[in-house]
mmCIF file of N, CA and C in Angstrom:
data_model
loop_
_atom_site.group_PDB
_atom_site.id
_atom_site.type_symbol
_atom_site.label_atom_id
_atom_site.label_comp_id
_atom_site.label_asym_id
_atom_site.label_seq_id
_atom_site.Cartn_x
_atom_site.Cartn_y
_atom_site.Cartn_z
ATOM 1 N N UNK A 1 -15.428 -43.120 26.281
ATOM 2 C CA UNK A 1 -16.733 -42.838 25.741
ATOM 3 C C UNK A 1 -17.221 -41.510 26.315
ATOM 4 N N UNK A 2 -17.648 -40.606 25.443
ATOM 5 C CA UNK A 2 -18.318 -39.472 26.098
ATOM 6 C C UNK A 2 -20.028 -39.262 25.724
ATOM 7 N N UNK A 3 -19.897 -38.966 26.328
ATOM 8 C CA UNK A 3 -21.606 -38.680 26.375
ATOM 9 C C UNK A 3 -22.112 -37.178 25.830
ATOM 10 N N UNK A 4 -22.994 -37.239 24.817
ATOM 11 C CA UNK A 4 -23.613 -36.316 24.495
ATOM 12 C C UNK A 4 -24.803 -35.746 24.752
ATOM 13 N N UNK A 5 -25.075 -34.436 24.628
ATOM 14 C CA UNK A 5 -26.616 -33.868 25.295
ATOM 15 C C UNK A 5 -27.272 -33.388 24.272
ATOM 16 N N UNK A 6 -28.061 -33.156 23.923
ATOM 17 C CA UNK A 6 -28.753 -32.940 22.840
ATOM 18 C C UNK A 6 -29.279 -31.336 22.973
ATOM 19 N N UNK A 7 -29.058 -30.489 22.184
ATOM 20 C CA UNK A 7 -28.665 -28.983 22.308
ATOM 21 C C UNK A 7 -30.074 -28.402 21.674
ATOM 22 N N UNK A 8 -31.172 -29.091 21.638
ATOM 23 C CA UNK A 8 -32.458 -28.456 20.875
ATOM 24 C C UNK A 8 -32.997 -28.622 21.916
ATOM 25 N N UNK A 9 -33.318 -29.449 23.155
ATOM 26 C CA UNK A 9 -33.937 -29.108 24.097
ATOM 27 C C UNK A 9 -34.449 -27.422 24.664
ATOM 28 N N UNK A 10 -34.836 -27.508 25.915
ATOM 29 C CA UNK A 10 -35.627 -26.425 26.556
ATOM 30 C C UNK A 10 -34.518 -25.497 26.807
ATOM 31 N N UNK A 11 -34.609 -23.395 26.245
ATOM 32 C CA UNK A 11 -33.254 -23.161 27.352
ATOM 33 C C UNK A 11 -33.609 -22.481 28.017
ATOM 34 N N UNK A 12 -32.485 -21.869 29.045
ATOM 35 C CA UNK A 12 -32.392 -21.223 30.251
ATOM 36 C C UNK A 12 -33.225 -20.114 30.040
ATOM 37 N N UNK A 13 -33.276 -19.345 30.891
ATOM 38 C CA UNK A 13 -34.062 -18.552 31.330
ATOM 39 C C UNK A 13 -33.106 -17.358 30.849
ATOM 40 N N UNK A 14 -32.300 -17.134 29.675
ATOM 41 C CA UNK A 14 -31.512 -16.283 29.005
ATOM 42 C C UNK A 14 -32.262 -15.286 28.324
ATOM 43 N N UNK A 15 -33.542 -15.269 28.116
ATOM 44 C CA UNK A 15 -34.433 -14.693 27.051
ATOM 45 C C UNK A 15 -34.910 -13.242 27.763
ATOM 46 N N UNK A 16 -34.636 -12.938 28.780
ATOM 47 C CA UNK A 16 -34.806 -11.860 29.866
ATOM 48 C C UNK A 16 -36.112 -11.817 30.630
ATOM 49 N N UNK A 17 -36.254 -13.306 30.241
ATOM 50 C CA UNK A 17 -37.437 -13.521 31.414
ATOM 51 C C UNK A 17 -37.403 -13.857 32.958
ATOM 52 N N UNK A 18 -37.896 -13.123 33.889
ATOM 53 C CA UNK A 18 -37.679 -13.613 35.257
ATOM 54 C C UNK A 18 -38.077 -15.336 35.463
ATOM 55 N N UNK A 19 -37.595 -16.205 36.372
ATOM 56 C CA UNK A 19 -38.333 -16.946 36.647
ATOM 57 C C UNK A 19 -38.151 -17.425 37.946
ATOM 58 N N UNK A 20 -39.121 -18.160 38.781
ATOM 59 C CA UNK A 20 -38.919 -18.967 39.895
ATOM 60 C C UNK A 20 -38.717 -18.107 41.496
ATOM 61 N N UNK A 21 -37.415 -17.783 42.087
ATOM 62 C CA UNK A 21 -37.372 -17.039 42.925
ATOM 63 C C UNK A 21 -36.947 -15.398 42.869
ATOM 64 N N UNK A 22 -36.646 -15.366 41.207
ATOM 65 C CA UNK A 22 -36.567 -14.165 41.028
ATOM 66 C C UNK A 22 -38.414 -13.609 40.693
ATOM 67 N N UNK A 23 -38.983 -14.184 40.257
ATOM 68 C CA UNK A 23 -40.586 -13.617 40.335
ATOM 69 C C UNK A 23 -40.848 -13.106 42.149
ATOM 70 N N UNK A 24 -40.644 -14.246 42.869
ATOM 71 C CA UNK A 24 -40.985 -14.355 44.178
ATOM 72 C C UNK A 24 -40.217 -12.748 44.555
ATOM 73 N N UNK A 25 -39.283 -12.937 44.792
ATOM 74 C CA UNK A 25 -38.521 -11.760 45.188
ATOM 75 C C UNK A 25 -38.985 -10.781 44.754
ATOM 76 N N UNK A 26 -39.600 -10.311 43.078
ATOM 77 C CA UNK A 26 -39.884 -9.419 42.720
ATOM 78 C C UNK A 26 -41.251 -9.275 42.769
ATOM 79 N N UNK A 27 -41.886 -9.639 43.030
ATOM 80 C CA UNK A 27 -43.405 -9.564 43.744
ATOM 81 C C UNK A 27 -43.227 -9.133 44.962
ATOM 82 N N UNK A 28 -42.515 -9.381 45.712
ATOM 83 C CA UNK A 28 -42.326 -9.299 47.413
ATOM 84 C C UNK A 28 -41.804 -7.800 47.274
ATOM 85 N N UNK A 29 -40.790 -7.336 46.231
ATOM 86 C CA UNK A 29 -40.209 -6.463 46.183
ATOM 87 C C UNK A 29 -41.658 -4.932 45.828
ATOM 88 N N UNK A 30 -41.669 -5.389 44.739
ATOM 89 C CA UNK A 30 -43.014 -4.439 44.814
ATOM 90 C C UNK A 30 -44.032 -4.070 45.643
ATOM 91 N N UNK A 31 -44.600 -5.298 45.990
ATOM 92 C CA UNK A 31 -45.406 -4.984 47.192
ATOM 93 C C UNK A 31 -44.583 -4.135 48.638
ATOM 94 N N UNK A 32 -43.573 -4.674 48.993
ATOM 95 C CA UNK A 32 -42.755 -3.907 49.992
ATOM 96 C C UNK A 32 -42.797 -2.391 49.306
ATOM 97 N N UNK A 33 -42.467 -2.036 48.177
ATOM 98 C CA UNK A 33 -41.854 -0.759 47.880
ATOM 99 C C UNK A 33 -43.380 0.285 47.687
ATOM 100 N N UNK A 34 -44.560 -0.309 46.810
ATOM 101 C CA UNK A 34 -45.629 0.187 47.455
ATOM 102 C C UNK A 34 -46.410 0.141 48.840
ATOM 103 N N UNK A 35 -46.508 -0.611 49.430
ATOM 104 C CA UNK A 35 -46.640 -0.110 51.220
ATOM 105 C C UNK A 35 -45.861 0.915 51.596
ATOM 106 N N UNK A 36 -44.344 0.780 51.394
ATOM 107 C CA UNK A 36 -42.990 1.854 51.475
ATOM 108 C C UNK A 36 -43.656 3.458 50.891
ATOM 109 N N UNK A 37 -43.995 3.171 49.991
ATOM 110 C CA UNK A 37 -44.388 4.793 49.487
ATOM 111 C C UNK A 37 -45.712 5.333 49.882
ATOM 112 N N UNK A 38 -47.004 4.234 50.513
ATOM 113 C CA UNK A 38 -47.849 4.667 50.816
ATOM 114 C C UNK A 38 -47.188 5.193 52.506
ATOM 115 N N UNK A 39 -46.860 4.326 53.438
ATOM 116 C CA UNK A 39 -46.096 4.569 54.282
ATOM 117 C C UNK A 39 -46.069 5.961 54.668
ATOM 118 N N UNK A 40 -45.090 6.577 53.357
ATOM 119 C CA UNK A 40 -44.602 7.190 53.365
ATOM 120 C C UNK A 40 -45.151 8.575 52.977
ATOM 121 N N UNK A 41 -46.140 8.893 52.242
ATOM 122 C CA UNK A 41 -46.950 9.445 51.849
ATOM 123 C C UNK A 41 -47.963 9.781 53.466
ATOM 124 N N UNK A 42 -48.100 8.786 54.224
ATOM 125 C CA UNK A 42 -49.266 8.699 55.058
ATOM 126 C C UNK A 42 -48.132 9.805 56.331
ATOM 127 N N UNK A 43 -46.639 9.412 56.852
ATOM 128 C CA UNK A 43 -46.052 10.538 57.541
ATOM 129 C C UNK A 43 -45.820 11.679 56.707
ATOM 130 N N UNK A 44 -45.830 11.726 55.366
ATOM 131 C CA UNK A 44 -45.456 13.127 54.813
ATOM 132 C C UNK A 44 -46.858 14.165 55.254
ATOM 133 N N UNK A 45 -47.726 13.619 55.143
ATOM 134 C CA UNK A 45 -49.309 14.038 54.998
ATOM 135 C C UNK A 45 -49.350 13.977 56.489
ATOM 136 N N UNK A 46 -49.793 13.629 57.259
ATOM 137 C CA UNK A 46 -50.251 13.409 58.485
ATOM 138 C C UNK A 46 -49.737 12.764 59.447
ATOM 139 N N UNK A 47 -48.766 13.541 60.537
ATOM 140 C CA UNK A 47 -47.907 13.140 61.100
ATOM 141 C C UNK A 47 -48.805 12.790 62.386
ATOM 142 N N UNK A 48 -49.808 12.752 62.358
ATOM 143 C CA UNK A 48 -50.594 11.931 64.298
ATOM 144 C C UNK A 48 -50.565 10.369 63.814
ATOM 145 N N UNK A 49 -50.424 10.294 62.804
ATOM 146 C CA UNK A 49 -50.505 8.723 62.405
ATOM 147 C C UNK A 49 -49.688 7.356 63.008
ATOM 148 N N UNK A 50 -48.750 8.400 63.237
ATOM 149 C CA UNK A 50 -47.780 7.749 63.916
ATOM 150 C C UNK A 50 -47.170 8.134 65.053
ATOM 151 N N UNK A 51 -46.837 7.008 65.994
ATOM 152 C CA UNK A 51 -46.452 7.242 67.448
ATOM 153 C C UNK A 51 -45.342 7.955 67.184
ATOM 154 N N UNK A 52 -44.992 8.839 68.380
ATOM 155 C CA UNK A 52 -43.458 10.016 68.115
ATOM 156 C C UNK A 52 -43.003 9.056 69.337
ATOM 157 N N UNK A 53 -42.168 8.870 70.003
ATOM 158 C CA UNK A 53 -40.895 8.716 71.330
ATOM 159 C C UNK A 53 -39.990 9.708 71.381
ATOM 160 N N UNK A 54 -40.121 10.352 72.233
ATOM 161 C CA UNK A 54 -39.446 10.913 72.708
ATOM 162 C C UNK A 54 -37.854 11.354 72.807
ATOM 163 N N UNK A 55 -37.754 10.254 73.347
ATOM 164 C CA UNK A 55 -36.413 9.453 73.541
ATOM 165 C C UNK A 55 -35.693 8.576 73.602
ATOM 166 N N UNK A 56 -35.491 8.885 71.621
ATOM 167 C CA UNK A 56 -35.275 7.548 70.824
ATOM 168 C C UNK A 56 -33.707 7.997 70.164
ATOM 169 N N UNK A 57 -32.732 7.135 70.626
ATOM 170 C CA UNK A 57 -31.348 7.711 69.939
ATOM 171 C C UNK A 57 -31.365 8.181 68.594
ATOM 172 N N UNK A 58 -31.747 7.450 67.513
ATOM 173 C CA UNK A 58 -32.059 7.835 66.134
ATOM 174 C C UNK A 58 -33.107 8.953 66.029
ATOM 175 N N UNK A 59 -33.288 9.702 66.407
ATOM 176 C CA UNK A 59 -34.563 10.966 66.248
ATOM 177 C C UNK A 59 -34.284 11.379 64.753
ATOM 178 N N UNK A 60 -35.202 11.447 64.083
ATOM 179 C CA UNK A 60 -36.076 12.172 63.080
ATOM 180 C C UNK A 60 -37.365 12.965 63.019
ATOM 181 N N UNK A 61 -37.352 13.803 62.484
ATOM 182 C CA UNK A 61 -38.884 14.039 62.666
ATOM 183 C C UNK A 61 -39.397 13.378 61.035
ATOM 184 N N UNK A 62 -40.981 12.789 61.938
ATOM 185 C CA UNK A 62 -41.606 12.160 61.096
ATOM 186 C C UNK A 62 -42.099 12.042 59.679
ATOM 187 N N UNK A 63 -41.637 13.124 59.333
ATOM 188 C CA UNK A 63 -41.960 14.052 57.799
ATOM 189 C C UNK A 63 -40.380 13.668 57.501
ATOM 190 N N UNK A 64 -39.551 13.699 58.081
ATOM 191 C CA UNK A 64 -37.926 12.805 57.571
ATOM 192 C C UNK A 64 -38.139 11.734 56.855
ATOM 193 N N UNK A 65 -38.693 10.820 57.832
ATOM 194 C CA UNK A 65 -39.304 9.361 57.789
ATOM 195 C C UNK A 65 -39.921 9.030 56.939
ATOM 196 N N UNK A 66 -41.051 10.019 56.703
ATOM 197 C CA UNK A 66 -41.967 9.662 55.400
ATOM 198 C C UNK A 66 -41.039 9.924 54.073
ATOM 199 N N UNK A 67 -40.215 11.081 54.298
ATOM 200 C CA UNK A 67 -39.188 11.101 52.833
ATOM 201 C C UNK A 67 -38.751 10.028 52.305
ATOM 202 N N UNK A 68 -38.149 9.249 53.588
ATOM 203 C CA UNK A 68 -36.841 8.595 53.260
ATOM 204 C C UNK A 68 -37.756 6.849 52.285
ATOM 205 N N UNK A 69 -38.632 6.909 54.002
ATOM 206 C CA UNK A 69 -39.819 5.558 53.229
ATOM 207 C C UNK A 69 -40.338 5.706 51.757
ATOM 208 N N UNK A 70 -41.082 6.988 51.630
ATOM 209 C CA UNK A 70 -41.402 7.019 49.951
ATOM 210 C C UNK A 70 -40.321 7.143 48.982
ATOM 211 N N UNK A 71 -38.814 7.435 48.892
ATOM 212 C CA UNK A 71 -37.752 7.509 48.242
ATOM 213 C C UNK A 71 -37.675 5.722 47.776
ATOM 214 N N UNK A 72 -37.230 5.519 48.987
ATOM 215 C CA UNK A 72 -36.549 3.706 49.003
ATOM 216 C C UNK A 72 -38.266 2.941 48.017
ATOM 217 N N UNK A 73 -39.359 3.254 48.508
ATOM 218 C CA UNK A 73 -40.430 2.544 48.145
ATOM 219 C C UNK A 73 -40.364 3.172 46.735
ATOM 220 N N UNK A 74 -40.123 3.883 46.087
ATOM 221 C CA UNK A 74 -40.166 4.097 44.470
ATOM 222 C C UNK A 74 -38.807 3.192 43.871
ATOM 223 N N UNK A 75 -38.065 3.745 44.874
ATOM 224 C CA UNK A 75 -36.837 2.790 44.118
ATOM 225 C C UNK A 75 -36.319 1.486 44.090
ATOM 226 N N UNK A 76 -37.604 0.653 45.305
ATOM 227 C CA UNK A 76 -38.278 -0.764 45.279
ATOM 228 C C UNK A 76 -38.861 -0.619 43.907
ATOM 229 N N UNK A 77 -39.706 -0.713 43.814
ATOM 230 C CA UNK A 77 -40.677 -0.394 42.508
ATOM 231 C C UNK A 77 -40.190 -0.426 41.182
ATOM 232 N N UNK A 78 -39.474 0.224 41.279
ATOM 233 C CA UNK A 78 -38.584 0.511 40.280
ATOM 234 C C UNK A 78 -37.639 -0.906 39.531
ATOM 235 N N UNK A 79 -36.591 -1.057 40.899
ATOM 236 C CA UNK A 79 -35.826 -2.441 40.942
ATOM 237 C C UNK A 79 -36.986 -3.650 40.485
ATOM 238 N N UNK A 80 -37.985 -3.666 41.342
ATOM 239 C CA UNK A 80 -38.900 -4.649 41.086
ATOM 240 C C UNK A 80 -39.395 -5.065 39.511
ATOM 241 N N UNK A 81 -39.851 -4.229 38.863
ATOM 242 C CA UNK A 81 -40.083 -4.123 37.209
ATOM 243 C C UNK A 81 -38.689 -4.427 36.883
ATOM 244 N N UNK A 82 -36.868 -4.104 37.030
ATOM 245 C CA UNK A 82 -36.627 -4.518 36.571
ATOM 246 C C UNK A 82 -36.167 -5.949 36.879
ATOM 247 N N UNK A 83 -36.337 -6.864 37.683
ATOM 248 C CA UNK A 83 -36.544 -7.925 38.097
ATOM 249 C C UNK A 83 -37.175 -8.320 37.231
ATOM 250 N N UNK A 84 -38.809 -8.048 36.562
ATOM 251 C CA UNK A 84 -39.681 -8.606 36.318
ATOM 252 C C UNK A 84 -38.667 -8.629 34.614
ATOM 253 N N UNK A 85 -37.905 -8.136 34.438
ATOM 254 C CA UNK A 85 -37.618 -8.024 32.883
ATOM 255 C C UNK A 85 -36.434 -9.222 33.196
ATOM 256 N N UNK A 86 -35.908 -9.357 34.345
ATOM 257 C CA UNK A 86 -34.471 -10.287 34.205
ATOM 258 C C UNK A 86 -33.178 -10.148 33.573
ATOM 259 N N UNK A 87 -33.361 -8.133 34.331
ATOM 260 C CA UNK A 87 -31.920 -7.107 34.170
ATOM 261 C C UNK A 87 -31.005 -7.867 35.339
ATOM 262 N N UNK A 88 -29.795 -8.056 35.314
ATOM 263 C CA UNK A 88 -28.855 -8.477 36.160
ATOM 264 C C UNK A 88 -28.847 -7.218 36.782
ATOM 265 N N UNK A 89 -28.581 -6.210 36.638
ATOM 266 C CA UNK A 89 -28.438 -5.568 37.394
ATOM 267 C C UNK A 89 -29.709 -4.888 38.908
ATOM 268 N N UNK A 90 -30.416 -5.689 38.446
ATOM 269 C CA UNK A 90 -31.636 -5.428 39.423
ATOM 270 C C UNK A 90 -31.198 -6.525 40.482
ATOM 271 N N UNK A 91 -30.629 -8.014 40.200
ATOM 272 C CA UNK A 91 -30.595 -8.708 41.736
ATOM 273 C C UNK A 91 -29.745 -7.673 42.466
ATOM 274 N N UNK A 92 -28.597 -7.246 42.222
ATOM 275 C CA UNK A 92 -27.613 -6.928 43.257
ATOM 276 C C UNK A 92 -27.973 -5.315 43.882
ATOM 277 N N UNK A 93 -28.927 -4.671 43.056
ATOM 278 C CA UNK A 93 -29.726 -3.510 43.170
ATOM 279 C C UNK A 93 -30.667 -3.722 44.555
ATOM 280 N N UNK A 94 -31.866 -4.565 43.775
ATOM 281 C CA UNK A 94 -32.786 -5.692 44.780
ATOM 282 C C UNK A 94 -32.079 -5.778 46.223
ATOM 283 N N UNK A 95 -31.188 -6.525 46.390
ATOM 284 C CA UNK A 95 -30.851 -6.517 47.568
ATOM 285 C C UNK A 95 -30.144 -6.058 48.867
ATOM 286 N N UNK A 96 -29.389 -4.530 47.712
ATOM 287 C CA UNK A 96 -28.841 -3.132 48.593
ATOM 288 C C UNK A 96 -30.357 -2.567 48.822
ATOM 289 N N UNK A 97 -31.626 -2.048 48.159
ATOM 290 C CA UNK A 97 -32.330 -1.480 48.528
ATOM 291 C C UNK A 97 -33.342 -2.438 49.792
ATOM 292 N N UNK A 98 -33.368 -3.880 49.812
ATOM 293 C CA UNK A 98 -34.207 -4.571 50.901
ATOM 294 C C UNK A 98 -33.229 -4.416 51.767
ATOM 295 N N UNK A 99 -31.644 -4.278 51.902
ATOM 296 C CA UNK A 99 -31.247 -4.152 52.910
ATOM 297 C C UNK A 99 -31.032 -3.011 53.733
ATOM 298 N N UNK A 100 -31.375 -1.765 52.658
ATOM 299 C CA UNK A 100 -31.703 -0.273 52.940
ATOM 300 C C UNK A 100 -33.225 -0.118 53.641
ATOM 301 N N UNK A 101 -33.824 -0.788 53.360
ATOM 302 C CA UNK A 101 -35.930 -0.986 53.940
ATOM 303 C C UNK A 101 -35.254 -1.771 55.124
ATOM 304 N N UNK A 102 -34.628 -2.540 55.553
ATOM 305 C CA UNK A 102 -34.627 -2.929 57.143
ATOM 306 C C UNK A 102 -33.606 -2.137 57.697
ATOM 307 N N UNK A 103 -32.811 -1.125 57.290
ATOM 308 C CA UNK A 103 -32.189 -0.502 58.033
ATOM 309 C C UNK A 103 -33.178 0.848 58.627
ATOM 310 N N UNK A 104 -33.909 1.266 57.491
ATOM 311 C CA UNK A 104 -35.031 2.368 58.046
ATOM 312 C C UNK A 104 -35.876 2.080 58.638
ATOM 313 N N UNK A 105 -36.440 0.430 58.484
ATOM 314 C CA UNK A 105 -37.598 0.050 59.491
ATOM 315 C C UNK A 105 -36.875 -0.235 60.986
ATOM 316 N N UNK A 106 -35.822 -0.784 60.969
ATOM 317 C CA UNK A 106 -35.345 -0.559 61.940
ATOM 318 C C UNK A 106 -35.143 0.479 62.977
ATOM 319 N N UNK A 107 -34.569 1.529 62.253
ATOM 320 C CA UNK A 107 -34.828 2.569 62.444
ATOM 321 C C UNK A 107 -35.999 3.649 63.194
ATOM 322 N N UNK A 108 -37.251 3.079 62.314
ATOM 323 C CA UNK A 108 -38.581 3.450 63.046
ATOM 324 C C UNK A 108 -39.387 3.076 63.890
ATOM 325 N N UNK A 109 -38.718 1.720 64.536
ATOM 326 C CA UNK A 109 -39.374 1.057 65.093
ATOM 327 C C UNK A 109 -40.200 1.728 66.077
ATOM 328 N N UNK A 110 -39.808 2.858 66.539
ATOM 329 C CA UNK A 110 -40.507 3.332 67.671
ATOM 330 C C UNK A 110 -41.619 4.261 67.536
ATOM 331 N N UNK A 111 -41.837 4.445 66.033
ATOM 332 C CA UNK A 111 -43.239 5.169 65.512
ATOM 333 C C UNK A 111 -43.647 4.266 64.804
ATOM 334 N N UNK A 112 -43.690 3.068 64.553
ATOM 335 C CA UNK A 112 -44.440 2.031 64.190
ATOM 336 C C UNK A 112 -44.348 0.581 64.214
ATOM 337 N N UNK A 113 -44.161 0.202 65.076
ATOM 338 C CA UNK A 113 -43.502 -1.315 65.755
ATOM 339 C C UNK A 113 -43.724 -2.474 64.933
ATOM 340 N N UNK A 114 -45.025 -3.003 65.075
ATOM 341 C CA UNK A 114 -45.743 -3.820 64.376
ATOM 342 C C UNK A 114 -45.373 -3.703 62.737
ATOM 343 N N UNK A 115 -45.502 -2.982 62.301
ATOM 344 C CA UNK A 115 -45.351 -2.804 61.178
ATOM 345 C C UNK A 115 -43.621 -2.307 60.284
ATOM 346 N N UNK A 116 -42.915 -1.985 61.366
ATOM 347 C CA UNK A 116 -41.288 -1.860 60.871
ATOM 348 C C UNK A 116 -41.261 -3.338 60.835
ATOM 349 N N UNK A 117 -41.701 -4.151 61.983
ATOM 350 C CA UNK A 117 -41.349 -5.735 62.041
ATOM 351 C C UNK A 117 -41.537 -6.426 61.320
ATOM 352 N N UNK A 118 -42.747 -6.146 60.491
ATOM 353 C CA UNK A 118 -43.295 -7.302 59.347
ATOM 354 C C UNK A 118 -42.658 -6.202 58.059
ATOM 355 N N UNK A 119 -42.194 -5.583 57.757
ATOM 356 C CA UNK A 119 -41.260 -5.294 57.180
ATOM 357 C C UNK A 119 -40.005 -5.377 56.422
ATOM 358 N N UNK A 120 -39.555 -5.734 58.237
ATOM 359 C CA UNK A 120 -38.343 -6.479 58.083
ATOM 360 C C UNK A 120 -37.803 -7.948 57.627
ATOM 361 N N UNK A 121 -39.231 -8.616 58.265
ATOM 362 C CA UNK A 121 -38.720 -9.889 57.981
ATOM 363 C C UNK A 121 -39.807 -10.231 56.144
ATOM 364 N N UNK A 122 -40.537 -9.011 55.821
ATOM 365 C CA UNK A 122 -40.520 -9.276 54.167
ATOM 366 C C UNK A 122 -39.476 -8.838 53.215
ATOM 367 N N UNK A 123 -38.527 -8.020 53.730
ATOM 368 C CA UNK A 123 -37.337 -7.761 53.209
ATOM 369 C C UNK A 123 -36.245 -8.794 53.215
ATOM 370 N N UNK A 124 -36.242 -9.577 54.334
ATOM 371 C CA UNK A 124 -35.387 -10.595 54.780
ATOM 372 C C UNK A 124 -35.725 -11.725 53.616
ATOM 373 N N UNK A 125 -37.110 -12.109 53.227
ATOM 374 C CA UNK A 125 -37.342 -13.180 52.382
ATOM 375 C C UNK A 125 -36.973 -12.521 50.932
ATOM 376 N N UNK A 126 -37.239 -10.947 50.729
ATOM 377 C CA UNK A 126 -36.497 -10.832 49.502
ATOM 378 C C UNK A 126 -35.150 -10.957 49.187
ATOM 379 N N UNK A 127 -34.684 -10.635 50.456
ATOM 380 C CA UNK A 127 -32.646 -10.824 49.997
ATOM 381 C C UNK A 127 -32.796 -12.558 50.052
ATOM 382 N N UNK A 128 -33.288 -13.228 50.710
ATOM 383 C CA UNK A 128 -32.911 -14.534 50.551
ATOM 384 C C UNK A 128 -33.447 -15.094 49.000
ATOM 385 N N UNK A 129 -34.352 -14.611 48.691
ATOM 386 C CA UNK A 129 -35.288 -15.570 47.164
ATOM 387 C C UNK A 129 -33.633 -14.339 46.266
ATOM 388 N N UNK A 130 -33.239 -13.315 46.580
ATOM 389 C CA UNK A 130 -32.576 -12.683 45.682
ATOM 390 C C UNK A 130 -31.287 -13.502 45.343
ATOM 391 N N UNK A 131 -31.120 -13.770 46.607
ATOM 392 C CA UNK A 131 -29.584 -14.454 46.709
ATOM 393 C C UNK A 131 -29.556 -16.254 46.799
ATOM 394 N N UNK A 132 -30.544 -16.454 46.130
ATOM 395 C CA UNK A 132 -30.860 -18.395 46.151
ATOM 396 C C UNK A 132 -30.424 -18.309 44.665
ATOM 397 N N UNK A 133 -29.313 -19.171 44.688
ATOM 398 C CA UNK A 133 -28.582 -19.313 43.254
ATOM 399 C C UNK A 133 -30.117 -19.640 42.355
ATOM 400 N N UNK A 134 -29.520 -19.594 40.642
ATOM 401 C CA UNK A 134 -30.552 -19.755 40.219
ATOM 402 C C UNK A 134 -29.756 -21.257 39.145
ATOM 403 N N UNK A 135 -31.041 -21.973 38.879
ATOM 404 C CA UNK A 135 -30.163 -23.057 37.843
ATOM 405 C C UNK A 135 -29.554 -22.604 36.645
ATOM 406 N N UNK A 136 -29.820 -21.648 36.097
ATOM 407 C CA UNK A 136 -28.482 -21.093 35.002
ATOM 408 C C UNK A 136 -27.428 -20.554 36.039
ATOM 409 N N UNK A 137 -27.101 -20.082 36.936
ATOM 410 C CA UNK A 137 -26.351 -19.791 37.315
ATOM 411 C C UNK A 137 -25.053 -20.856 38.226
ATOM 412 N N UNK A 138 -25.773 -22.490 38.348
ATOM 413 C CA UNK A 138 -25.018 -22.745 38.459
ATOM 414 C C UNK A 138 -24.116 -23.827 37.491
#
């Protein structure tokens, strides 16, 4: 005996709509990538804003920093909208660029501590909501 399913029901999330932890992720993603460009905007513009160290193995100067932050934060932004459309190619995008935002916050930690940190670990919840299978997918 086999069992049948009835094929007019509700479908997947095929229609290129985001849903569930891909929204999450892509909300998280945006918001990260605008802070990222204001960030970034704020060392391009006005470098007392932020603490310098001295003698920090990774040295940049702070106008580096602001480049690199407003670059990655547009191209959050970017990824993020296409998240919001439910382009495949935005998860695996999505989660080279959150893992590119904790390598630079990392990075800065020493001109902005507090804030590379909460950073990091909002990047951390985007690769995880990115990479939480989804029910069409399994």
């Amino acid at each position: 005996m086999t069992a049948t399913h009835p094929t007019h029901g509700h479908r997947t999330a095929k229609h290129g709509l985001a849903t569930g932890m891909t929204v999450f992720a892509a909300v998280m993603l945006m918001i990260a990538g605008i802070l990222a460009v204001m960030r970034g905007i704020a060392a391009i513009s006005e470098d007392e804003v932020f603490v310098s160290t001295p003698n920090y193995v990774f040295a940049f100067d702070l106008t580096g920093w602001g480049w690199i932050h407003l670059a990655l934060g547009v191209v959050a932004v970017l990824v993020s909208m296409g998240l919001f459309q439910g382009a495949g190619w935005a998860r695996a995008t999505g989660v080279g660029i959150a893992g590119l935002v904790i390598i630079a916050n990392f990075l800065s930690l020493p001109a902005y501590p507090v804030w590379s940190v909460v950073m990091i670990a909002m990047s951390g919840f985007i690769i995880w909501a990115l990479c939480t299978p989804r029910r069409s997918d399994a």
